[in-house]
Short mmCIF file of C-alpha atoms in Angstrom, two decimals:
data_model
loop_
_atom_site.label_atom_id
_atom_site.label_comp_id
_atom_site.label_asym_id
_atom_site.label_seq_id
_atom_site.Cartn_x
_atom_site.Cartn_y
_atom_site.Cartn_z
CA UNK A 1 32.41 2.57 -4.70
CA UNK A 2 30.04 4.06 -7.16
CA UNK A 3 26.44 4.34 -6.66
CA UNK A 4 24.00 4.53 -9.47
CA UNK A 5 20.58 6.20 -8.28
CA UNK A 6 17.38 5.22 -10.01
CA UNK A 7 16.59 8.31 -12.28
CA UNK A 8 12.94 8.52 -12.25
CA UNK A 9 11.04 11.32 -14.01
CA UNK A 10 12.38 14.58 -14.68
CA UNK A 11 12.60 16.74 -11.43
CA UNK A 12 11.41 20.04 -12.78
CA UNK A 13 7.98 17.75 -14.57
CA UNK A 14 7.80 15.65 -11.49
CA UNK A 15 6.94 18.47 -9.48
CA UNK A 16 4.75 19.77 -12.01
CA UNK A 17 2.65 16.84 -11.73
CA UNK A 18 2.68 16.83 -8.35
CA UNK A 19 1.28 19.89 -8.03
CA UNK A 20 -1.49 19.14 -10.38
CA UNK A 21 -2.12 16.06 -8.05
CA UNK A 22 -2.20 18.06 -5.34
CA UNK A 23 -5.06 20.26 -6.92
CA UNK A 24 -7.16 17.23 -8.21
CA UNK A 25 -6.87 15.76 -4.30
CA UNK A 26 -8.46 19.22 -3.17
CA UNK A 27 -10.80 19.68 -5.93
CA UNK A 28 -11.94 16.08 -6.93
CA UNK A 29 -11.24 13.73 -4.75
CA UNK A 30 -12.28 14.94 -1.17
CA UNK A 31 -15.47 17.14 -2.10
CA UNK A 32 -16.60 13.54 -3.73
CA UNK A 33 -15.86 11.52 -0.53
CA UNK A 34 -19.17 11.38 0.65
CA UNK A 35 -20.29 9.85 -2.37
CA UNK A 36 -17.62 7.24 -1.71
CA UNK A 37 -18.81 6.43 1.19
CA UNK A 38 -22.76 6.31 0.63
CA UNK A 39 -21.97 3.74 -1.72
CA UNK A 40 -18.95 1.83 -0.99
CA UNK A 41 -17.31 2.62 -3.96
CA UNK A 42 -15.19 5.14 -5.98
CA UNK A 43 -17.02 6.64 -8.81
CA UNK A 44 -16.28 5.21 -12.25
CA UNK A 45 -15.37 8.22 -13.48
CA UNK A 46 -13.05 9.17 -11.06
CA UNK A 47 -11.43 5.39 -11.26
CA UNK A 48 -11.11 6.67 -15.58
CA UNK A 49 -10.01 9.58 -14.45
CA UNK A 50 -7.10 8.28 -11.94
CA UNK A 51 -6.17 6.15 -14.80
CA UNK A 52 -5.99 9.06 -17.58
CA UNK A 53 -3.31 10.32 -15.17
CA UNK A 54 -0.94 7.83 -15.23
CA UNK A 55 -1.63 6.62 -11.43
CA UNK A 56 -1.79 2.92 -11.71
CA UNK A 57 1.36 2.72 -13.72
CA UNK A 58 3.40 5.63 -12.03
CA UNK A 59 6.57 2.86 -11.69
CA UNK A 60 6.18 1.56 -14.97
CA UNK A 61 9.10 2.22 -17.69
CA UNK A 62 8.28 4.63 -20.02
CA UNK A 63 9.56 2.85 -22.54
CA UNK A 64 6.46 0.19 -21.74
CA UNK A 65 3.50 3.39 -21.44
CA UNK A 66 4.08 4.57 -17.71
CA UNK A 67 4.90 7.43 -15.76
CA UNK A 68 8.91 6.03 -14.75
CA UNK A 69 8.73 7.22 -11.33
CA UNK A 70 11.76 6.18 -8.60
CA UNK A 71 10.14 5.36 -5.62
CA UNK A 72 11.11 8.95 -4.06
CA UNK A 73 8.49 10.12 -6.81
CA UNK A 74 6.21 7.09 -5.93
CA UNK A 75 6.24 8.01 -2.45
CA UNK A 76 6.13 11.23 -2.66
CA UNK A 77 2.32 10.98 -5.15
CA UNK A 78 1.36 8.27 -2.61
CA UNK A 79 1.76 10.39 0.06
CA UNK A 80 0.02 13.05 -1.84
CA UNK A 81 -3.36 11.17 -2.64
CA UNK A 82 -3.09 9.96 1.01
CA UNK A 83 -4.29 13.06 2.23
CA UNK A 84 -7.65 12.57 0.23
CA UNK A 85 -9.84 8.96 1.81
CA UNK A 86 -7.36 6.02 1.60
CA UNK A 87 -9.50 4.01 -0.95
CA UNK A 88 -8.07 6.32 -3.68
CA UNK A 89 -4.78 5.10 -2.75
CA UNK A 90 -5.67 1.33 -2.43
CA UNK A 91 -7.06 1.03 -5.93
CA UNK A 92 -3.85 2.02 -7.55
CA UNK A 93 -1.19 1.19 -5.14
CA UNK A 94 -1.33 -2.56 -5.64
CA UNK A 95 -0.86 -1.95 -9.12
CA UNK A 96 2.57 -0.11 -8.49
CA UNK A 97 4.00 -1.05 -4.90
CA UNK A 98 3.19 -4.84 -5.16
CA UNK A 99 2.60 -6.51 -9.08
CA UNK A 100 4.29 -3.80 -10.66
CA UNK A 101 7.88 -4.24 -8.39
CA UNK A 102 7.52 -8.23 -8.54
CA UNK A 103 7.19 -7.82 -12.47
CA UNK A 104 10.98 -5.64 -12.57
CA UNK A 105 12.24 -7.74 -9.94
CA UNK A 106 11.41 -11.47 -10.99
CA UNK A 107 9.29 -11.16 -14.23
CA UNK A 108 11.00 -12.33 -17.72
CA UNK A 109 11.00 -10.06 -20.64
CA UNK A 110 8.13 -11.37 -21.96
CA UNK A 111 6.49 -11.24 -19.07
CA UNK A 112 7.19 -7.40 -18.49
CA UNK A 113 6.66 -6.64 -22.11
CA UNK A 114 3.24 -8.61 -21.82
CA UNK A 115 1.87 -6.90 -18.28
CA UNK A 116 4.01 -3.24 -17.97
CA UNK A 117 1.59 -1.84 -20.89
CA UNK A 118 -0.87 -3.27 -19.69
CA UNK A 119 -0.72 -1.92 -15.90
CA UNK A 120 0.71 1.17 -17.64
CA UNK A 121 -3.18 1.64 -19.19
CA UNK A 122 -5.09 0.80 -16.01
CA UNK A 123 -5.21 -2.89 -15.58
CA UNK A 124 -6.05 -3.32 -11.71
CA UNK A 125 -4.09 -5.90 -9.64
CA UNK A 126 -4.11 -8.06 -6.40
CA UNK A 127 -1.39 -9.59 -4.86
CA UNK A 128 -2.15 -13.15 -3.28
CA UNK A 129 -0.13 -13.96 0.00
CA UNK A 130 -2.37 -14.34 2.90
CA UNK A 131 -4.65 -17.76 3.39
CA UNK A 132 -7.29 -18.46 5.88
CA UNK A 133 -4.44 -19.81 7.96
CA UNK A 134 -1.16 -18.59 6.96
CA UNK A 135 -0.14 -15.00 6.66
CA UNK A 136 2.85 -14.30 7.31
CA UNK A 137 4.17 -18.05 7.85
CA UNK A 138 4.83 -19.24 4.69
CA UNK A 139 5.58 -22.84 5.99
CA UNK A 140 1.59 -22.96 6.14
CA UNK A 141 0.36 -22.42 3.07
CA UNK A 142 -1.87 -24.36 1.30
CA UNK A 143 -2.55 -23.19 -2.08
CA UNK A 144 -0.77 -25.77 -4.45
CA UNK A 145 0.36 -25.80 -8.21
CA UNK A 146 0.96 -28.86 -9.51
CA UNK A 147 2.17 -29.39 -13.13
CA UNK A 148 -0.27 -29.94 -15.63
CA UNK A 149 0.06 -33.55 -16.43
CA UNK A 150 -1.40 -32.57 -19.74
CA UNK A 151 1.18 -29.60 -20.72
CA UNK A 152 3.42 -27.45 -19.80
CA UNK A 153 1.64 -25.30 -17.35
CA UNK A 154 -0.04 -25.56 -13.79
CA UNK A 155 -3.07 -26.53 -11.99
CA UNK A 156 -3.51 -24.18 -8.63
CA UNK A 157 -5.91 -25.06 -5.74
CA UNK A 158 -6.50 -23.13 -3.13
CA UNK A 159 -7.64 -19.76 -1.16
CA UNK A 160 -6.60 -16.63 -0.32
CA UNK A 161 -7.99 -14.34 2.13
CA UNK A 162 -8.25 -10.29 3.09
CA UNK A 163 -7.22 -9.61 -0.98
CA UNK A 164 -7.05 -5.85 -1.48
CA UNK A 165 -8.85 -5.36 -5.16
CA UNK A 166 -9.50 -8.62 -5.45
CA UNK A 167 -13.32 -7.93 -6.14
CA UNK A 168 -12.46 -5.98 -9.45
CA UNK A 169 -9.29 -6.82 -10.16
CA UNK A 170 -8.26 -7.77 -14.00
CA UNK A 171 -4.96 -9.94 -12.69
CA UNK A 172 -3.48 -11.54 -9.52
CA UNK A 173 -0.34 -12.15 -8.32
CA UNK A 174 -0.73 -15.78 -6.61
CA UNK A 175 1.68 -17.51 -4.78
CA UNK A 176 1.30 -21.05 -4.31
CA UNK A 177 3.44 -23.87 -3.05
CA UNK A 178 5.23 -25.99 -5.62
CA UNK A 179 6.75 -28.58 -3.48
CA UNK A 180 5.84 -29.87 -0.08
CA UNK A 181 8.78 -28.42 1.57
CA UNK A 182 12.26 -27.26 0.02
CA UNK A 183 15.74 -25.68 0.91
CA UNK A 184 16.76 -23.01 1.57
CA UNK A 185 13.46 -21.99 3.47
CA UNK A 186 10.40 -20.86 1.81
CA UNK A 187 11.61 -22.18 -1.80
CA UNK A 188 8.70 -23.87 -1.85
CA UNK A 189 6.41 -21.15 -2.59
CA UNK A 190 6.10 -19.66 -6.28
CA UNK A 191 4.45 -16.65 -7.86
CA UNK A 192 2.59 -17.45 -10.73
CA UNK A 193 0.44 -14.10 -12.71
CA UNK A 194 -3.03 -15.28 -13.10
CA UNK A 195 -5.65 -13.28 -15.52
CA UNK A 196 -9.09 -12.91 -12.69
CA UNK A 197 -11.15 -14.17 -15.05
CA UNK A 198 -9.20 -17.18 -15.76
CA UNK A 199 -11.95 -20.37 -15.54
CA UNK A 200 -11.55 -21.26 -11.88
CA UNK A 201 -10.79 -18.10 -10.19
CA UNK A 202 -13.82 -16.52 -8.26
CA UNK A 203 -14.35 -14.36 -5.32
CA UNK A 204 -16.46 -14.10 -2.65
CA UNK A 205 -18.50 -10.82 -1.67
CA UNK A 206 -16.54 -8.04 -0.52
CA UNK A 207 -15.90 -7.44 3.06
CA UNK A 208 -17.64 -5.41 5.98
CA UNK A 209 -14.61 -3.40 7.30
CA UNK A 210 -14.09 -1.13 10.26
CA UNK A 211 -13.22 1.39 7.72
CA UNK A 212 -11.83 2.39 4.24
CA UNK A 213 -14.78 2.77 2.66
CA UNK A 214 -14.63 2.15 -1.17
CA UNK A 215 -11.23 -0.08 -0.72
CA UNK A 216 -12.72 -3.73 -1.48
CA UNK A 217 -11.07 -7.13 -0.38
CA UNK A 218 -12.21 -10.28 -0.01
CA UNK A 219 -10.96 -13.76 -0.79
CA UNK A 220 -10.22 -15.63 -3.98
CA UNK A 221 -10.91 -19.21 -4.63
CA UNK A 222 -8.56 -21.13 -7.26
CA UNK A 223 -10.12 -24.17 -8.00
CA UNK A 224 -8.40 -26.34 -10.76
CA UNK A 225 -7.08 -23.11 -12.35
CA UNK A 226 -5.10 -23.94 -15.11
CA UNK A 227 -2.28 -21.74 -16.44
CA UNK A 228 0.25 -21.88 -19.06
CA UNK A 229 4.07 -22.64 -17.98
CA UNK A 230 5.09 -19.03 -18.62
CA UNK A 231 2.44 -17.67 -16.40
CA UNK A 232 5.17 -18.83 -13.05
CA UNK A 233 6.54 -15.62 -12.38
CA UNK A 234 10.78 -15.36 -14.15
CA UNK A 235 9.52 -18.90 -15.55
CA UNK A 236 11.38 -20.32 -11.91
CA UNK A 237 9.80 -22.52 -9.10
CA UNK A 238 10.77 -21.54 -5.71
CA UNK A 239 11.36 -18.02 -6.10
CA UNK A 240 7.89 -16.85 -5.41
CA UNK A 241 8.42 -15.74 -1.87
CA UNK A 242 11.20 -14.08 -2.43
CA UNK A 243 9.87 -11.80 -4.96
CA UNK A 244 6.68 -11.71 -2.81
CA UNK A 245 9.35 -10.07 -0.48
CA UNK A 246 10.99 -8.02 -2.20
CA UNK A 247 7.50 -6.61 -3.01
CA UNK A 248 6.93 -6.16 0.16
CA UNK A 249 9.25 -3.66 0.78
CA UNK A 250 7.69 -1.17 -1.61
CA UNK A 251 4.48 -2.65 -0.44
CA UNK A 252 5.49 -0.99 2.84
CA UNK A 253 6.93 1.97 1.89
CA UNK A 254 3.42 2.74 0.36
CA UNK A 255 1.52 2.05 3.19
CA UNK A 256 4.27 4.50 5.33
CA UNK A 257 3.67 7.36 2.69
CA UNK A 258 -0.01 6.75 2.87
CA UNK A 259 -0.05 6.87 6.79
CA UNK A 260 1.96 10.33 6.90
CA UNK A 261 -0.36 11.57 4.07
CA UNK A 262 -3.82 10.65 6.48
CA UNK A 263 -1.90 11.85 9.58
CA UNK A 264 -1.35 15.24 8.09
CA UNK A 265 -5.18 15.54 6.64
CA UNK A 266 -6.21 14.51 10.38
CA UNK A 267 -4.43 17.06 11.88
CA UNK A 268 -5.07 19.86 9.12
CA UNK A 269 -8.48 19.21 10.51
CA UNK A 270 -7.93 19.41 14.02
CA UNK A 271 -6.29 22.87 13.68
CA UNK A 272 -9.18 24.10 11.66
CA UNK A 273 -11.46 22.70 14.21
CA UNK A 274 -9.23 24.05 17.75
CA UNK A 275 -9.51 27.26 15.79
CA UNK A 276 -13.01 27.51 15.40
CA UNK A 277 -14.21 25.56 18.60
CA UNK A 278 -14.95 28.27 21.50
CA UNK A 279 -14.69 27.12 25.02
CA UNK A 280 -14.50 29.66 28.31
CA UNK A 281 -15.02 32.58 25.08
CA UNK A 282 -12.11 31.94 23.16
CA UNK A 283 -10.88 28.84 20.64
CA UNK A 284 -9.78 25.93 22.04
CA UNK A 285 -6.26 26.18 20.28
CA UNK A 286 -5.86 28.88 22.86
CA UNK A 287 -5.48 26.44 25.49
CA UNK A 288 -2.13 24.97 26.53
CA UNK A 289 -2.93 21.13 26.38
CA UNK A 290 -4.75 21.32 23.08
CA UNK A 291 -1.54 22.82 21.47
CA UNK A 292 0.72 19.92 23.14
CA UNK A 293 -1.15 17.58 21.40
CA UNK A 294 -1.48 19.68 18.31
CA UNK A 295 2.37 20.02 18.14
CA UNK A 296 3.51 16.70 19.38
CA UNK A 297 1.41 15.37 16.42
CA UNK A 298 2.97 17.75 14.00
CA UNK A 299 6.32 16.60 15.50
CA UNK A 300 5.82 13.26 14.37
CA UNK A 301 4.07 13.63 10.92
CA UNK A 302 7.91 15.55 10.12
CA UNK A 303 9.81 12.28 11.76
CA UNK A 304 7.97 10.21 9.29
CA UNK A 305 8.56 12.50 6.50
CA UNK A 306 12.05 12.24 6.80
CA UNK A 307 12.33 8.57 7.21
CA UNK A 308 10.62 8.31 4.05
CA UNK A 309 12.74 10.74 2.22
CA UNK A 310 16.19 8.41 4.06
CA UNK A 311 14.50 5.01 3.17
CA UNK A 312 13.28 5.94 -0.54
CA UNK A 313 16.88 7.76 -0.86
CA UNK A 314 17.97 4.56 -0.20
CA UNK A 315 16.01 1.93 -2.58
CA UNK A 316 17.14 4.45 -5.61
CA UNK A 317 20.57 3.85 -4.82
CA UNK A 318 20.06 0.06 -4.86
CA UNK A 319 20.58 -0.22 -1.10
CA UNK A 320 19.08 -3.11 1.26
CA UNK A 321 16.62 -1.28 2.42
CA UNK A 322 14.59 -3.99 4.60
CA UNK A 323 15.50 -2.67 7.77
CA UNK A 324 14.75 0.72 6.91
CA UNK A 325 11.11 0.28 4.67
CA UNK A 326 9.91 -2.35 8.03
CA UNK A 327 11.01 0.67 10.61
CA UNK A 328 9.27 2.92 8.54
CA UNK A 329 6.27 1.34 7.81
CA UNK A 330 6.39 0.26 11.94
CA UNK A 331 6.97 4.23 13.01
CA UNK A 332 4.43 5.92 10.23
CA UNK A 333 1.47 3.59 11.12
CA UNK A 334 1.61 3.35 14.79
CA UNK A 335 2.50 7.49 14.35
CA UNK A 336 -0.84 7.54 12.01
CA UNK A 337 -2.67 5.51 15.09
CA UNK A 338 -1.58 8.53 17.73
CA UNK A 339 -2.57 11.15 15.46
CA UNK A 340 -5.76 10.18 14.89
CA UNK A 341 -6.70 9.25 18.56
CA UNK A 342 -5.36 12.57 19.79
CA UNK A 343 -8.16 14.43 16.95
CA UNK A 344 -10.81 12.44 18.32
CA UNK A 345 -9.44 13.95 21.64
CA UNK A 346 -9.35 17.49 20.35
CA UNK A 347 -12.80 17.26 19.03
CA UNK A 348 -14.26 16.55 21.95
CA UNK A 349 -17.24 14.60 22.27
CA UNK A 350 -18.01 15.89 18.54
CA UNK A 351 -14.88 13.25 17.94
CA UNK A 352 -17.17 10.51 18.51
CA UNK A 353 -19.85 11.26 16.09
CA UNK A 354 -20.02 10.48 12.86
CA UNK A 355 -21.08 13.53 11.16
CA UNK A 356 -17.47 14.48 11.70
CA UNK A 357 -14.46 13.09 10.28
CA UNK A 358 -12.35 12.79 13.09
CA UNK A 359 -14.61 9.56 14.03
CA UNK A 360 -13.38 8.42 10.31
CA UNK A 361 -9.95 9.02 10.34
CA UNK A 362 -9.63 6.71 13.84
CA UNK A 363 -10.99 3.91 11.93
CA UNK A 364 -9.22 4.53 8.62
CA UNK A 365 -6.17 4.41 10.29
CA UNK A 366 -6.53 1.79 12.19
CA UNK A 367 -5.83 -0.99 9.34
CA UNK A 368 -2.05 0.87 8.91
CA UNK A 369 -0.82 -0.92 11.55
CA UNK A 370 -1.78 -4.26 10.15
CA UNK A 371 -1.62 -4.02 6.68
CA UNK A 372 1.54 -5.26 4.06
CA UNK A 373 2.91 -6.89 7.61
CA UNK A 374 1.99 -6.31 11.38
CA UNK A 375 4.09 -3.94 13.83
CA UNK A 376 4.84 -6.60 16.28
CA UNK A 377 5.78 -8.90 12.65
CA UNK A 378 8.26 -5.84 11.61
CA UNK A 379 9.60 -6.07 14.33
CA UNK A 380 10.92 -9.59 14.90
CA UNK A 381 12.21 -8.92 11.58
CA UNK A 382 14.08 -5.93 11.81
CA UNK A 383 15.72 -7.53 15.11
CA UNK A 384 15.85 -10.77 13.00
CA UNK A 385 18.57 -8.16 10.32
CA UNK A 386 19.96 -6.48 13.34
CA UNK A 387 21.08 -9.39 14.76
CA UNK A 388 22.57 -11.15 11.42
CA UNK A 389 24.50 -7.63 10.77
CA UNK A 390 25.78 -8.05 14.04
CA UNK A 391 26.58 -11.62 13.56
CA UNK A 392 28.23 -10.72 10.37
CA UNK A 393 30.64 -7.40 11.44
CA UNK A 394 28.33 -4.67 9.85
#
């Protein structure tokens, strides 16, 4: 059988660019992280700047004004401005992990030849799943869209909750239940692309987090939003969670690249620090235990780095890659969570203190193993595929 990989960008330019991303991440983007966090927020120009680069649509065609990437190439940048505070990532990776894949998966022509240039130029997007009380059970959403008795587009009512971007964002991807229930399972939710400043969309103040400073999210109210009929995402009810799905599995593969890009800025840092930290008259990386931890950390930044070179192998070749992006996303977040606890450790009691980033990294990384889909979530459903293979004779 033949297998068609996704060509993405040139190699020999790709790794040009990367490169130059890796410079910009060393020379921009971490000497202005305190400003970040002061205020919350990631400098306009650096946001212009981001943009200017192609970032926010790194997955778009070039044919429509982006970059082309496969999502080796996507992975590999994500992991790359991963190593710099994670807000840089959020801003942008919405944009090309979530909208940007339900757009090429489920969008129409139109629709693609309406939103890829658009994206492509810096539009920023959110991606509307979770409710005040439904996340990752469908069956209990509330958000509605009902036709417009008045035309041929929708009204949608409702809220949605923990919105990455939603603060600033110029569009949404909302999903929103078209009929009170439906077969085959969850055809009863649909995806509809709603402009943010459509009358009726509003959001509330951003929220206090544990961490990420400068990443925003907070909920968004729909109340009587109207939208035209080709705002429903491939112009089809019921499809909405699967593309929402489907999403989700570059979704994750984002957040997996961005956890193995903060692990390996975490323990860059511990090394400098065990190197410089003198105990008994001679650096701490001297002593046995320190290097345990040191190495078993290493050990398992390189595990995640080649899952995510197997599982985005995989996607270009047009593989099902559920299984694999969930087990990735499961193994690089909860590896993330070790890494950073075992800095802390090596730091000492300066670990716990803020005037050190070690403190910072534990509580950036904390939100890994929650976001785009819990660990003990990934789980059920990898077992869930497991056990159909099985079922099935794979």
């Amino acid at each position: 059988m033949s297998v068609t990989t996704a060509p993405g960008m040139d190699a020999e330019t790709f790794d040009q660019f990367l490169d130059q991303l890796e410079r910009y991440v060393r020379e921009r983007l971490i000497p202005a992280e305190t400003e970040v966090i002061a205020n919350d927020r990631i400098p306009d120009d650096i946001v212009a700047e981001m943009k200017e680069m192609g970032l926010f649509g790194l997955t778009v065609p070039e044919d429509f004004g982006g970059a082309g990437l496969n999502t080796t190439q996507y992975a590999k940048v994500v992991q790359t401005m991963a190593y710099a505070a994670p807000a840089y990532r959020s801003i942008f990776s919405i944009n090309v992990g979530m909208f940007n894949s339900a757009i090429k998966n489920g969008g129409t022509d139109a629709q693609k030849a309406e939103w890829w240039p658009r994206i492509a130029e810096g539009a920023i997007a959110c991606f509307g799943l979770t409710e005040p009380g439904s996340g990752s059970d469908s069956a209990a959403m509330a958000t509605t869209a009902r036709p417009d008795p008045e035309g041929n587009g929708w009204i949608i009512n409702g809220t949605k909750r923990y919105i990455t971007n939603a603060p600033h964002a110029d569009v949404g991807l909302i999903m929103a239940r078209t009929e009170k229930d439906a077969q085959p399972k969850n055809a009863h939710v649909s995806a509809f692309i709603v402009p943010m400043d459509t009358p009726g969309v509003s959001t509330s103040s951003p929220d206090k987090k544990m961490g990420q400073a400068g990443s925003h999210i907070s909920d968004i109210m729909l109340d009587d939003v109207h939208v035209p009929g080709d705002a429903l995402l491939g112009e089809q009810t019921g499809q909405g969670f699967r593309f929402a799905m489907m999403s989700l599995d570059n979704g994750r593969i984002s957040v997996g690249a961005a956890s193995t890009g903060y692990a390996r800025r975490a323990l860059d840092s511990a090394l400098k620090y065990a190197n410089e930290r003198q105990a008994f008259g001679e650096p701490i990386a001297n002593f046995q235990l320190i290097q345990q931890m040191l190495s078993e950390s290493w050990t398992e930044i390189y595990a995640a780095e080649a899952m995510m070179a197997d599982v985005t192998a995989r996607v270009d070749r047009g593989e099902n890659t559920v299984k694999h992006a969930a087990a990735f996303k499961v193994f690089a977040s909860e590896m993330c969570g070790r890494v950073v606890d075992r800095v802390v450790q090596i730091y000492g009691g300066a670990g716990y203190l803020a005037e050190y980033d070690a403190e910072r990294f534990f509580r950036d990384a904390r939100i890994y193993r929650i976001y785009e889909g819990t660990t003990q979530i990934l789980q059920l459903q990898i077992a869930k595929h497991m056990l159909r293979d099985y079922a099935a004779g794979l």
